[in-house]
């Protein structure tokens, strides 16, 4: 995994702010207009470890909390890379 991967950037942004996964979980889920959970702590761990990619709704929420709209493009690039490797 390179330093520009989605998972690395996701984790680095959280660590840079000094947040735990639980703190990020709370901040992201506070954005829910329906009081519905957007992300879980377990999902955050999978995303940061590069095991899965978040759904679009979760990516948008993370981009908003981090004030990093480029996360959306990074997720799209990660999906394209996965598709290329699968072919």
Coordinates of N, CA, C and O in Angstrom, one line a residue:
X1 N 0.8 -1.2 0.0 CA 0.0 0.0 0.0 C 0.9 1.2 0.0 O 1.8 1.3 0.8
X2 N 0.6 2.2 -0.9 CA 1.4 3.4 -0.9 C 0.9 4.5 0.0 O -0.2 4.3 0.5
X3 N 1.7 5.5 0.2 CA 1.3 6.6 1.1 C 0.1 7.4 0.6 O -0.5 8.2 1.4
X4 N -0.3 7.3 -0.7 CA -1.4 8.0 -1.2 C -2.7 7.2 -1.3 O -3.7 7.6 -1.9
X5 N -2.7 6.0 -0.7 CA -3.9 5.2 -0.8 C -5.0 5.8 0.0 O -4.7 6.5 1.0
X6 N -6.2 5.4 -0.3 CA -7.4 5.9 0.4 C -7.3 5.6 1.9 O -7.5 6.4 2.7
X7 N -6.9 4.3 2.2 CA -6.9 3.9 3.6 C -5.8 4.7 4.4 O -6.1 5.1 5.5
X8 N -4.7 4.9 3.8 CA -3.6 5.6 4.5 C -4.0 7.0 4.8 O -3.8 7.5 5.9
X9 N -4.6 7.7 3.8 CA -5.0 9.1 4.0 C -6.1 9.2 5.0 O -6.1 10.1 5.8
X10 N -7.0 8.2 4.9 CA -8.1 8.2 5.9 C -7.6 8.1 7.3 O -8.0 8.9 8.2
X11 N -6.7 7.2 7.6 CA -6.1 7.1 8.9 C -5.2 8.3 9.3 O -5.3 8.8 10.4
X12 N -4.4 8.7 8.4 CA -3.5 9.9 8.7 C -4.3 11.1 9.1 O -3.9 11.9 9.9
X13 N -5.5 11.3 8.4 CA -6.3 12.5 8.7 C -6.8 12.4 10.2 O -6.9 13.4 10.9
X14 N -7.2 11.2 10.5 CA -7.8 11.0 11.9 C -6.7 11.2 12.9 O -6.8 11.9 13.9
X15 N -5.5 10.6 12.7 CA -4.4 10.6 13.6 C -3.9 12.1 13.7 O -3.6 12.5 14.8
X16 N -3.8 12.8 12.6 CA -3.3 14.2 12.6 C -4.2 15.0 13.5 O -3.6 15.9 14.1
X17 N -5.4 14.7 13.6 CA -6.3 15.5 14.5 C -6.3 15.0 15.9 O -6.9 15.6 16.8
X18 N -5.7 13.9 16.2 CA -5.6 13.4 17.5 C -6.9 12.7 17.9 O -7.2 12.6 19.1
X19 N -7.7 12.3 16.9 CA -9.0 11.6 17.2 C -8.8 10.1 17.3 O -8.1 9.5 16.6
X20 N -9.6 9.5 18.2 CA -9.7 8.1 18.2 C -10.8 7.7 17.2 O -11.5 8.5 16.7
X21 N -10.9 6.4 16.9 CA -11.9 6.0 16.0 C -13.3 6.3 16.5 O -14.2 6.6 15.8
X22 N -13.4 6.2 17.8 CA -14.7 6.4 18.5 C -15.1 7.9 18.3 O -16.2 8.2 18.1
X23 N -14.1 8.8 18.5 CA -14.4 10.2 18.3 C -14.8 10.5 16.9 O -15.8 11.3 16.7
X24 N -14.1 9.9 15.9 CA -14.5 10.1 14.5 C -15.9 9.6 14.3 O -16.7 10.2 13.6
X25 N -16.2 8.4 14.8 CA -17.5 7.8 14.7 C -18.6 8.7 15.1 O -19.6 8.9 14.5
X26 N -18.4 9.3 16.3 CA -19.4 10.3 16.9 C -19.5 11.5 15.9 O -20.7 11.9 15.6
X27 N -18.4 12.1 15.5 CA -18.5 13.3 14.6 C -19.2 13.0 13.3 O -20.0 13.8 12.9
X28 N -18.9 11.8 12.7 CA -19.6 11.5 11.4 C -21.1 11.2 11.6 O -21.9 11.7 10.9
X29 N -21.4 10.5 12.6 CA -22.8 10.1 12.8 C -23.6 11.3 13.3 O -24.9 11.2 13.1
X30 N -23.0 12.3 13.8 CA -23.8 13.5 14.2 C -24.3 14.2 12.9 O -25.2 15.0 13.0
X31 N -23.8 13.9 11.8 CA -24.2 14.5 10.5 C -25.5 13.9 10.0 O -26.1 14.4 9.1
X32 N -25.9 12.7 10.5 CA -27.1 12.0 10.1 C -28.3 12.8 10.4 O -28.6 13.2 11.5
X33 N -29.1 13.1 9.3 CA -30.3 13.9 9.5 C -31.4 13.0 10.0 O -32.4 13.5 10.5
X34 N -31.3 11.7 9.9 CA -32.4 10.8 10.3 C -32.0 10.1 11.6 O -32.6 9.1 12.0
X35 N -31.0 10.6 12.3 CA -30.5 9.9 13.5 C -30.2 8.5 13.3 O -30.4 7.6 14.1
X36 N -29.6 8.2 12.1 CA -29.3 6.9 11.7 C -27.8 6.8 11.6 O -27.1 7.7 11.2
X37 N -27.2 5.6 12.0 CA -25.8 5.5 12.0 C -25.3 5.4 10.5 O -25.8 4.7 9.7
X38 N -24.3 6.3 10.3 CA -23.7 6.4 8.9 C -22.5 5.4 8.9 O -22.3 4.7 7.9
X39 N -21.7 5.4 9.9 CA -20.6 4.5 10.0 C -20.5 3.8 11.4 O -21.2 4.2 12.3
X40 N -19.7 2.7 11.4 CA -19.5 2.0 12.7 C -18.0 2.1 13.0 O -17.2 2.3 12.0
X41 N -17.6 1.9 14.2 CA -16.2 1.9 14.6 C -15.5 0.7 13.8 O -14.3 0.8 13.3
X42 N -16.2 -0.4 13.7 CA -15.6 -1.6 13.0 C -15.3 -1.3 11.6 O -14.3 -1.7 11.0
X43 N -16.3 -0.6 10.9 CA -16.1 -0.2 9.5 C -14.9 0.7 9.4 O -14.1 0.6 8.4
X44 N -14.8 1.7 10.3 CA -13.6 2.6 10.2 C -12.3 1.8 10.2 O -11.4 2.1 9.5
X45 N -12.2 0.8 11.1 CA -11.0 -0.1 11.2 C -10.8 -0.8 9.8 O -9.6 -0.8 9.4
X46 N -11.8 -1.3 9.2 CA -11.7 -2.0 8.0 C -11.2 -1.1 6.9 O -10.3 -1.4 6.0
X47 N -11.8 0.1 6.9 CA -11.4 1.1 5.8 C -9.9 1.6 6.0 O -9.2 1.7 5.1
X48 N -9.6 1.9 7.3 CA -8.2 2.3 7.5 C -7.2 1.2 7.3 O -6.0 1.5 7.0
X49 N -7.6 0.0 7.4 CA -6.6 -1.1 7.2 C -6.7 -1.6 5.7 O -6.0 -2.5 5.3
X50 N -7.4 -0.9 4.9 CA -7.5 -1.2 3.5 C -8.2 -2.5 3.1 O -8.1 -3.0 2.0
X51 N -9.0 -3.0 4.0 CA -9.8 -4.2 3.7 C -11.1 -4.0 3.0 O -11.6 -4.9 2.3
X52 N -11.6 -2.8 3.1 CA -12.9 -2.4 2.4 C -12.8 -0.9 2.1 O -12.1 -0.2 2.7
X53 N -13.8 -0.5 1.2 CA -14.0 0.9 1.0 C -15.3 1.3 1.5 O -16.3 0.5 1.4
X54 N -15.5 2.5 2.0 CA -16.8 2.9 2.5 C -17.8 3.2 1.4 O -17.4 3.4 0.3
X55 N -19.1 3.1 1.8 CA -20.1 3.5 0.8 C -20.0 5.0 0.5 O -19.3 5.7 1.2
X56 N -20.7 5.4 -0.5 CA -20.6 6.8 -0.9 C -21.1 7.7 0.2 O -20.4 8.7 0.5
X57 N -22.2 7.4 0.9 CA -22.7 8.2 1.9 C -21.7 8.4 3.1 O -21.5 9.5 3.6
X58 N -21.0 7.3 3.4 CA -19.9 7.4 4.4 C -18.8 8.2 4.0 O -18.2 9.0 4.7
X59 N -18.4 8.1 2.7 CA -17.3 8.8 2.1 C -17.6 10.3 2.2 O -16.7 11.1 2.5
X60 N -18.8 10.7 1.8 CA -19.2 12.1 1.8 C -19.2 12.6 3.2 O -18.7 13.8 3.4
X61 N -19.6 11.9 4.2 CA -19.6 12.3 5.6 C -18.2 12.5 6.1 O -17.9 13.5 6.8
X62 N -17.3 11.5 5.7 CA -15.9 11.7 6.1 C -15.3 12.9 5.5 O -14.5 13.6 6.2
X63 N -15.5 13.1 4.2 CA -15.0 14.3 3.5 C -15.4 15.6 4.2 O -14.7 16.5 4.4
X64 N -16.7 15.6 4.7 CA -17.2 16.8 5.3 C -16.6 17.0 6.7 O -16.2 18.1 7.0
X65 N -16.5 15.9 7.5 CA -15.9 16.0 8.8 C -14.4 16.5 8.7 O -13.9 17.3 9.5
X66 N -13.7 15.9 7.8 CA -12.3 16.2 7.6 C -12.0 17.5 6.8 O -10.9 17.9 6.7
X67 N -13.1 18.0 6.2 CA -13.0 19.2 5.3 C -12.0 18.8 4.2 O -11.1 19.6 3.8
X68 N -12.1 17.6 3.6 CA -11.3 17.1 2.5 C -12.1 16.5 1.4 O -12.3 15.3 1.3
X69 N -12.7 17.4 0.5 CA -13.5 16.9 -0.5 C -12.8 15.9 -1.5 O -13.4 15.1 -2.1
X70 N -11.5 16.0 -1.5 CA -10.7 15.1 -2.3 C -10.8 13.6 -2.0 O -10.4 12.7 -2.7
X71 N -11.3 13.3 -0.8 CA -11.5 11.9 -0.4 C -12.5 11.2 -1.3 O -12.4 10.1 -1.6
X72 N -13.4 12.0 -1.9 CA -14.4 11.4 -2.8 C -13.7 10.9 -4.1 O -13.9 9.8 -4.5
X73 N -12.8 11.8 -4.6 CA -12.0 11.4 -5.8 C -11.1 10.2 -5.5 O -10.9 9.3 -6.3
X74 N -10.5 10.2 -4.3 CA -9.6 9.1 -3.9 C -10.4 7.8 -3.8 O -9.8 6.7 -4.3
X75 N -11.6 7.8 -3.4 CA -12.4 6.6 -3.3 C -12.7 6.1 -4.7 O -12.6 4.9 -5.0
X76 N -13.1 7.0 -5.6 CA -13.3 6.7 -7.0 C -12.1 6.1 -7.6 O -12.2 5.0 -8.3
X77 N -10.9 6.6 -7.4 CA -9.7 6.1 -7.9 C -9.4 4.7 -7.4 O -8.9 3.8 -8.1
X78 N -9.7 4.5 -6.1 CA -9.5 3.2 -5.5 C -10.4 2.1 -6.1 O -9.9 1.0 -6.4
X79 N -11.6 2.5 -6.4 CA -12.5 1.6 -7.0 C -12.0 1.2 -8.4 O -12.1 0.1 -8.9
X80 N -11.6 2.3 -9.2 CA -11.1 2.0 -10.5 C -9.9 1.1 -10.5 O -9.7 0.2 -11.4
X81 N -9.0 1.3 -9.6 CA -7.8 0.5 -9.4 C -8.2 -1.0 -9.2 O -7.7 -1.9 -9.8
X82 N -9.2 -1.2 -8.3 CA -9.6 -2.5 -8.0 C -10.2 -3.2 -9.2 O -9.9 -4.4 -9.5
X83 N -11.0 -2.4 -10.0 CA -11.6 -3.0 -11.2 C -10.5 -3.4 -12.2 O -10.6 -4.4 -12.9
X84 N -9.4 -2.6 -12.4 CA -8.3 -2.9 -13.3 C -7.6 -4.2 -12.9 O -7.3 -5.0 -13.7
X85 N -7.4 -4.3 -11.6 CA -6.7 -5.5 -11.1 C -7.5 -6.7 -11.3 O -7.0 -7.8 -11.6
X86 N -8.8 -6.6 -11.1 CA -9.7 -7.7 -11.3 C -9.9 -8.2 -12.7 O -10.3 -9.4 -12.9
X87 N -9.5 -7.4 -13.7 CA -9.7 -7.8 -15.1 C -8.6 -8.6 -15.6 O -7.6 -8.8 -15.2

